[in-house]
mmCIF file of C-alpha atoms in Angstrom:
data_model
loop_
_atom_site.group_PDB
_atom_site.id
_atom_site.type_symbol
_atom_site.label_atom_id
_atom_site.label_comp_id
_atom_site.label_asym_id
_atom_site.label_seq_id
_atom_site.Cartn_x
_atom_site.Cartn_y
_atom_site.Cartn_z
ATOM 1 C CA ALA T 1 -12.731 -220.184 -58.318
ATOM 2 C CA GLN T 2 -12.479 -217.995 -54.979
ATOM 3 C CA SER T 3 -10.071 -219.392 -52.147
ATOM 4 C CA VAL T 4 -8.680 -218.319 -49.456
ATOM 5 C CA THR T 5 -5.122 -218.627 -47.859
ATOM 6 C CA GLN T 6 -4.397 -218.367 -43.968
ATOM 7 C CA LEU T 7 -0.808 -217.568 -43.333
ATOM 8 C CA ASP T 8 -0.825 -218.985 -39.795
ATOM 9 C CA SER T 9 -2.481 -222.364 -38.593
ATOM 10 C CA HIS T 10 -1.732 -221.072 -34.627
ATOM 11 C CA VAL T 11 -0.808 -217.623 -33.089
ATOM 12 C CA SER T 12 -0.483 -217.385 -29.528
ATOM 13 C CA VAL T 13 0.239 -214.218 -28.081
ATOM 14 C CA SER T 14 -0.186 -212.697 -24.376
ATOM 15 C CA GLU T 15 -3.014 -211.300 -23.088
ATOM 16 C CA GLY T 16 -3.039 -207.693 -23.271
ATOM 17 C CA THR T 17 -0.451 -207.868 -26.344
ATOM 18 C CA PRO T 18 -1.406 -206.985 -30.201
ATOM 19 C CA VAL T 19 -3.199 -209.775 -31.869
ATOM 20 C CA LEU T 20 -2.473 -209.812 -36.325
ATOM 21 C CA LEU T 21 -4.238 -213.317 -38.112
ATOM 22 C CA ARG T 22 -2.907 -212.951 -41.722
ATOM 23 C CA CYS T 23 -5.307 -213.904 -44.293
ATOM 24 C CA ASN T 24 -5.147 -213.456 -48.107
ATOM 25 C CA TYR T 25 -7.272 -214.500 -50.606
ATOM 26 C CA SER T 26 -8.276 -214.957 -54.163
ATOM 27 C CA SER T 27 -11.121 -213.795 -55.961
ATOM 28 C CA SER T 28 -12.281 -213.484 -59.873
ATOM 29 C CA TYR T 29 -15.068 -210.790 -58.831
ATOM 30 C CA SER T 30 -15.098 -208.026 -56.157
ATOM 31 C CA PRO T 31 -15.364 -210.331 -53.558
ATOM 32 C CA SER T 32 -17.238 -209.799 -49.477
ATOM 33 C CA LEU T 33 -14.467 -210.594 -47.086
ATOM 34 C CA PHE T 34 -15.204 -211.373 -43.871
ATOM 35 C CA TRP T 35 -13.945 -213.110 -40.263
ATOM 36 C CA TYR T 36 -15.776 -215.458 -38.358
ATOM 37 C CA VAL T 37 -14.554 -216.736 -34.660
ATOM 38 C CA GLN T 38 -15.705 -220.014 -33.401
ATOM 39 C CA HIS T 39 -15.424 -220.991 -30.312
ATOM 40 C CA PRO T 40 -15.345 -224.094 -28.831
ATOM 41 C CA ASN T 41 -18.616 -226.256 -28.950
ATOM 42 C CA LYS T 42 -20.512 -223.051 -30.300
ATOM 43 C CA GLY T 43 -21.859 -222.428 -33.507
ATOM 44 C CA LEU T 44 -19.641 -219.132 -36.135
ATOM 45 C CA GLN T 45 -19.809 -215.965 -35.119
ATOM 46 C CA LEU T 46 -19.251 -212.763 -37.305
ATOM 47 C CA LEU T 47 -16.658 -210.699 -36.311
ATOM 48 C CA LEU T 48 -16.846 -208.443 -39.576
ATOM 49 C CA LYS T 49 -17.290 -208.197 -42.985
ATOM 50 C CA TYR T 50 -16.505 -205.976 -46.046
ATOM 51 C CA THR T 51 -18.342 -205.395 -48.850
ATOM 52 C CA SER T 52 -16.708 -202.487 -50.813
ATOM 53 C CA ALA T 53 -17.368 -199.340 -48.934
ATOM 54 C CA ALA T 54 -14.800 -198.871 -46.366
ATOM 55 C CA THR T 55 -11.738 -200.358 -46.526
ATOM 56 C CA LEU T 56 -11.182 -200.557 -42.971
ATOM 57 C CA VAL T 57 -13.943 -202.460 -41.322
ATOM 58 C CA LYS T 58 -14.828 -203.055 -37.721
ATOM 59 C CA GLY T 59 -16.145 -205.608 -35.737
ATOM 60 C CA ILE T 60 -17.197 -206.755 -32.695
ATOM 61 C CA ASN T 61 -15.047 -207.222 -29.725
ATOM 62 C CA GLY T 62 -12.322 -204.463 -30.792
ATOM 63 C CA PHE T 63 -11.678 -206.262 -33.711
ATOM 64 C CA GLU T 64 -11.095 -205.081 -36.826
ATOM 65 C CA ALA T 65 -9.593 -205.715 -40.825
ATOM 66 C CA GLU T 66 -8.564 -204.093 -43.925
ATOM 67 C CA PHE T 67 -8.620 -205.181 -47.104
ATOM 68 C CA LYS T 68 -5.663 -204.091 -49.246
ATOM 69 C CA LYS T 69 -6.894 -205.125 -52.891
ATOM 70 C CA SER T 70 -3.191 -204.392 -54.212
ATOM 71 C CA GLU T 71 -1.873 -207.092 -51.674
ATOM 72 C CA THR T 72 -5.345 -209.272 -52.364
ATOM 73 C CA SER T 73 -4.713 -209.337 -48.255
ATOM 74 C CA PHE T 74 -7.507 -208.793 -45.115
ATOM 75 C CA HIS T 75 -5.855 -209.074 -42.176
ATOM 76 C CA LEU T 76 -7.256 -209.171 -38.456
ATOM 77 C CA THR T 77 -6.319 -206.909 -35.834
ATOM 78 C CA LYS T 78 -7.099 -206.129 -32.561
ATOM 79 C CA PRO T 79 -4.864 -203.679 -30.092
ATOM 80 C CA SER T 80 -4.882 -205.762 -26.752
ATOM 81 C CA ALA T 81 -5.748 -209.278 -25.843
ATOM 82 C CA HIS T 82 -8.278 -211.139 -23.977
ATOM 83 C CA MET T 83 -8.454 -214.067 -22.195
ATOM 84 C CA SER T 84 -11.749 -214.584 -23.524
ATOM 85 C CA ASP T 85 -10.366 -214.311 -27.473
ATOM 86 C CA ALA T 86 -8.743 -217.649 -27.427
ATOM 87 C CA ALA T 87 -10.669 -219.466 -30.071
ATOM 88 C CA GLU T 88 -10.166 -220.759 -33.705
ATOM 89 C CA TYR T 89 -10.499 -217.736 -36.164
ATOM 90 C CA PHE T 90 -11.881 -217.479 -40.218
ATOM 91 C CA CYS T 91 -11.410 -215.672 -42.946
ATOM 92 C CA VAL T 92 -14.098 -216.474 -45.530
ATOM 93 C CA VAL T 93 -14.808 -215.427 -48.914
ATOM 94 C CA SER T 94 -17.541 -214.790 -51.160
ATOM 95 C CA ASP T 95 -17.214 -213.677 -54.982
ATOM 96 C CA ARG T 96 -19.881 -211.418 -56.315
ATOM 97 C CA HIS T 97 -20.575 -211.599 -59.688
ATOM 98 C CA SER T 98 -20.344 -208.752 -62.105
ATOM 99 C CA SER T 99 -24.261 -207.935 -62.199
ATOM 100 C CA GLY T 100 -24.439 -207.525 -58.155
ATOM 101 C CA GLY T 101 -25.430 -210.575 -57.370
ATOM 102 C CA SER T 102 -23.365 -213.219 -54.941
ATOM 103 C CA ASN T 103 -22.420 -216.192 -56.155
ATOM 104 C CA TYR T 104 -24.171 -217.758 -52.897
ATOM 105 C CA LYS T 105 -21.544 -219.483 -51.049
ATOM 106 C CA LEU T 106 -18.983 -218.730 -48.747
ATOM 107 C CA THR T 107 -15.268 -220.568 -48.994
ATOM 108 C CA PHE T 108 -13.502 -220.847 -45.675
ATOM 109 C CA GLY T 109 -9.541 -221.234 -45.112
ATOM 110 C CA LYS T 110 -8.815 -223.780 -42.797
ATOM 111 C CA GLY T 111 -8.475 -221.257 -39.346
ATOM 112 C CA THR T 112 -6.136 -219.832 -37.110
ATOM 113 C CA LEU T 113 -6.069 -220.944 -33.438
ATOM 114 C CA LEU T 114 -5.394 -218.096 -31.359
ATOM 115 C CA THR T 115 -4.076 -218.917 -27.598
ATOM 116 C CA VAL T 116 -3.985 -216.185 -25.226
ATOM 117 C CA ASN T 117 -1.382 -216.430 -22.602
ATOM 118 C CA PRO T 118 -1.891 -214.945 -19.363
ATOM 119 C CA ASP A 1 -35.963 -214.548 -31.106
ATOM 120 C CA ALA A 2 -34.502 -218.107 -31.426
ATOM 121 C CA GLY A 3 -31.834 -218.242 -33.470
ATOM 122 C CA VAL A 4 -30.839 -221.350 -36.183
ATOM 123 C CA THR A 5 -31.448 -224.578 -34.879
ATOM 124 C CA GLN A 6 -30.283 -228.189 -35.444
ATOM 125 C CA SER A 7 -31.096 -231.415 -34.651
ATOM 126 C CA PRO A 8 -29.907 -233.762 -33.334
ATOM 127 C CA THR A 9 -27.022 -232.197 -31.516
ATOM 128 C CA HIS A 10 -24.851 -235.490 -31.591
ATOM 129 C CA LEU A 11 -25.481 -238.757 -33.834
ATOM 130 C CA ILE A 12 -23.056 -242.165 -34.636
ATOM 131 C CA LYS A 13 -24.015 -244.024 -37.217
ATOM 132 C CA THR A 14 -21.703 -247.240 -39.271
ATOM 133 C CA ARG A 15 -20.656 -247.473 -43.100
ATOM 134 C CA GLY A 16 -23.382 -247.916 -45.103
ATOM 135 C CA GLN A 17 -25.867 -246.218 -43.203
ATOM 136 C CA GLN A 18 -27.806 -243.346 -44.134
ATOM 137 C CA VAL A 19 -28.098 -240.050 -41.986
ATOM 138 C CA THR A 20 -30.875 -237.478 -41.567
ATOM 139 C CA LEU A 21 -29.961 -233.844 -40.137
ATOM 140 C CA ARG A 22 -32.100 -231.235 -39.677
ATOM 141 C CA CYS A 23 -31.859 -227.179 -39.685
ATOM 142 C CA SER A 24 -34.895 -224.667 -38.963
ATOM 143 C CA PRO A 25 -33.362 -221.255 -39.864
ATOM 144 C CA LYS A 26 -33.578 -217.872 -37.957
ATOM 145 C CA SER A 27 -36.617 -216.524 -37.451
ATOM 146 C CA GLY A 28 -37.567 -214.646 -41.371
ATOM 147 C CA HIS A 29 -34.985 -216.088 -42.933
ATOM 148 C CA ASP A 30 -35.454 -218.101 -46.326
ATOM 149 C CA THR A 31 -32.786 -219.607 -47.142
ATOM 150 C CA VAL A 32 -30.692 -222.040 -45.842
ATOM 151 C CA SER A 33 -27.001 -223.479 -46.620
ATOM 152 C CA TRP A 34 -25.452 -226.833 -45.490
ATOM 153 C CA TYR A 35 -21.322 -226.743 -44.850
ATOM 154 C CA GLN A 36 -19.349 -230.260 -43.438
ATOM 155 C CA GLN A 37 -16.789 -229.480 -41.269
ATOM 156 C CA ALA A 38 -14.358 -232.009 -40.697
ATOM 157 C CA LEU A 39 -11.792 -231.838 -37.680
ATOM 158 C CA GLY A 40 -9.205 -229.281 -37.571
ATOM 159 C CA GLN A 41 -10.763 -227.668 -41.001
ATOM 160 C CA GLY A 42 -12.526 -224.769 -42.332
ATOM 161 C CA PRO A 43 -15.823 -225.479 -42.935
ATOM 162 C CA GLN A 44 -16.735 -226.748 -46.879
ATOM 163 C CA PHE A 45 -20.326 -225.684 -48.683
ATOM 164 C CA ILE A 46 -22.095 -228.357 -49.402
ATOM 165 C CA PHE A 47 -25.315 -226.577 -50.990
ATOM 166 C CA GLN A 48 -27.242 -224.452 -51.020
ATOM 167 C CA TYR A 49 -31.511 -223.753 -50.568
ATOM 168 C CA TYR A 50 -33.841 -221.058 -51.612
ATOM 169 C CA GLU A 51 -37.505 -221.199 -52.480
ATOM 170 C CA GLU A 52 -37.229 -225.159 -52.094
ATOM 171 C CA GLU A 53 -34.812 -225.346 -54.268
ATOM 172 C CA GLU A 54 -30.905 -226.046 -54.767
ATOM 173 C CA ARG A 55 -29.801 -222.812 -56.067
ATOM 174 C CA GLN A 56 -25.685 -224.154 -55.717
ATOM 175 C CA ARG A 57 -23.767 -226.845 -55.048
ATOM 176 C CA GLY A 58 -19.787 -227.709 -53.678
ATOM 177 C CA ASN A 59 -17.745 -230.321 -54.876
ATOM 178 C CA PHE A 60 -20.003 -233.296 -52.569
ATOM 179 C CA PRO A 61 -20.978 -236.284 -54.599
ATOM 180 C CA ASP A 62 -24.290 -236.829 -55.103
ATOM 181 C CA ARG A 63 -24.755 -238.908 -51.677
ATOM 182 C CA PHE A 64 -25.657 -235.450 -50.085
ATOM 183 C CA SER A 65 -28.897 -234.632 -50.525
ATOM 184 C CA GLY A 66 -31.592 -231.991 -49.396
ATOM 185 C CA HIS A 67 -34.528 -230.786 -48.675
ATOM 186 C CA GLN A 68 -35.911 -227.290 -47.768
ATOM 187 C CA PHE A 69 -40.020 -227.076 -46.744
ATOM 188 C CA PRO A 70 -42.396 -224.658 -47.323
ATOM 189 C CA ASN A 71 -41.366 -223.059 -43.919
ATOM 190 C CA TYR A 72 -37.624 -222.565 -45.220
ATOM 191 C CA SER A 73 -36.467 -225.138 -42.488
ATOM 192 C CA SER A 74 -34.373 -227.595 -44.325
ATOM 193 C CA GLU A 75 -32.682 -231.253 -44.457
ATOM 194 C CA LEU A 76 -29.369 -233.131 -45.312
ATOM 195 C CA ASN A 77 -29.704 -236.534 -45.948
ATOM 196 C CA VAL A 78 -26.546 -238.230 -46.943
ATOM 197 C CA ASN A 79 -26.632 -241.932 -47.705
ATOM 198 C CA ALA A 80 -24.205 -244.817 -48.011
ATOM 199 C CA LEU A 81 -22.120 -243.253 -44.745
ATOM 200 C CA LEU A 82 -18.227 -244.113 -45.179
ATOM 201 C CA LEU A 83 -16.411 -242.819 -42.589
ATOM 202 C CA GLY A 84 -14.952 -239.745 -44.048
ATOM 203 C CA ASP A 85 -18.173 -238.420 -43.678
ATOM 204 C CA SER A 86 -17.319 -237.840 -39.899
ATOM 205 C CA ALA A 87 -17.557 -234.617 -39.274
ATOM 206 C CA LEU A 88 -19.431 -231.381 -37.973
ATOM 207 C CA TYR A 89 -22.181 -230.296 -39.798
ATOM 208 C CA LEU A 90 -23.645 -226.823 -39.812
ATOM 209 C CA CYS A 91 -26.492 -225.107 -41.589
ATOM 210 C CA ALA A 92 -26.411 -221.582 -41.839
ATOM 211 C CA SER A 93 -29.343 -219.363 -42.885
ATOM 212 C CA SER A 94 -29.749 -215.838 -44.170
ATOM 213 C CA PHE A 95 -32.558 -213.972 -46.005
ATOM 214 C CA GLY A 96 -32.015 -214.307 -49.487
ATOM 215 C CA PHE A 97 -29.001 -215.608 -50.691
ATOM 216 C CA ASN A 98 -26.832 -212.985 -50.751
ATOM 217 C CA ASN A 99 -27.174 -211.576 -47.329
ATOM 218 C CA GLU A 100 -24.944 -212.060 -44.232
ATOM 219 C CA GLN A 101 -25.371 -215.368 -43.194
ATOM 220 C CA PHE A 102 -26.045 -217.049 -39.545
ATOM 221 C CA PHE A 103 -24.715 -220.136 -38.214
ATOM 222 C CA GLY A 104 -26.336 -222.984 -35.889
ATOM 223 C CA PRO A 105 -24.224 -225.249 -33.563
ATOM 224 C CA GLY A 106 -23.411 -227.574 -35.370
ATOM 225 C CA THR A 107 -24.709 -232.044 -35.828
ATOM 226 C CA ARG A 108 -21.222 -233.468 -34.653
ATOM 227 C CA LEU A 109 -21.734 -237.149 -36.770
ATOM 228 C CA THR A 110 -19.431 -239.643 -35.942
ATOM 229 C CA VAL A 111 -19.059 -242.609 -38.902
ATOM 230 C CA LEU A 112 -17.681 -245.995 -37.261
#
C-alpha cells in the first residue's frame, strides 16, 4: 500500500526567502512521485514529477524536488518565494508495479498551505 | 485546446437525493479518474475508467458509481446522499492509465 505524509500543514515564509515543503512517502514498489499546487478556486496543477530518472527534478516556476530513497523523502524547494506562490501544495505518490505499469491511482497527502508574507 | 471540463460548477442537494456529475477529458485523452476532496483534505481516489470499464476503485461504497461513454466523457453518480458527501469532486484525464493526469476545476457538492 502506498501513503504520503506531509510533515507541515502550514508553512509561512517572507517574500524572497527560501521555501521548503516536506514530504515522506511509503510505497511497496518503485514509486512515481509528484507535487501538485492548488490555488483558491482553481484546479490542481502539476509542478513536477519523479519517475526513476534523475533524482533531482526541476519543475515549473522555479520549484525543484529531490528524491531520496534512503530517507523515503521527496521535499519541495524554491530558492526565493514570490507572493504568487501562496497556495496549497500536495505531495502525491503512485506505485508502479514490478511489471512496469502503474497501479493507476494517485494517493495525495493532506496538503501544506504556503503563506508568503510581504 | 480545451482542458478538462466539469459540470456543474456548484450543486446543492438534500440528504437521500441522487446526483450526477459530468466530466469531459482533455482532447486526446482516453482515461478518466474521479477524486473526492473534503474541506481541508487532500483528494481521495474514487475510481478510474478506461475503455468504458472501471479499472480500479478506491475505498468508496457502492453508492458511488460511474460510467464512461464512447467519446471518453464520464459521469459520477452518487445515490442516497449523506451530509458527509459534501466535497469538491475532481475529474482528471490522461492518455492511458499510466501517464500524467490533468485535473479539471471540480464540482462543489453541498448536501443539506
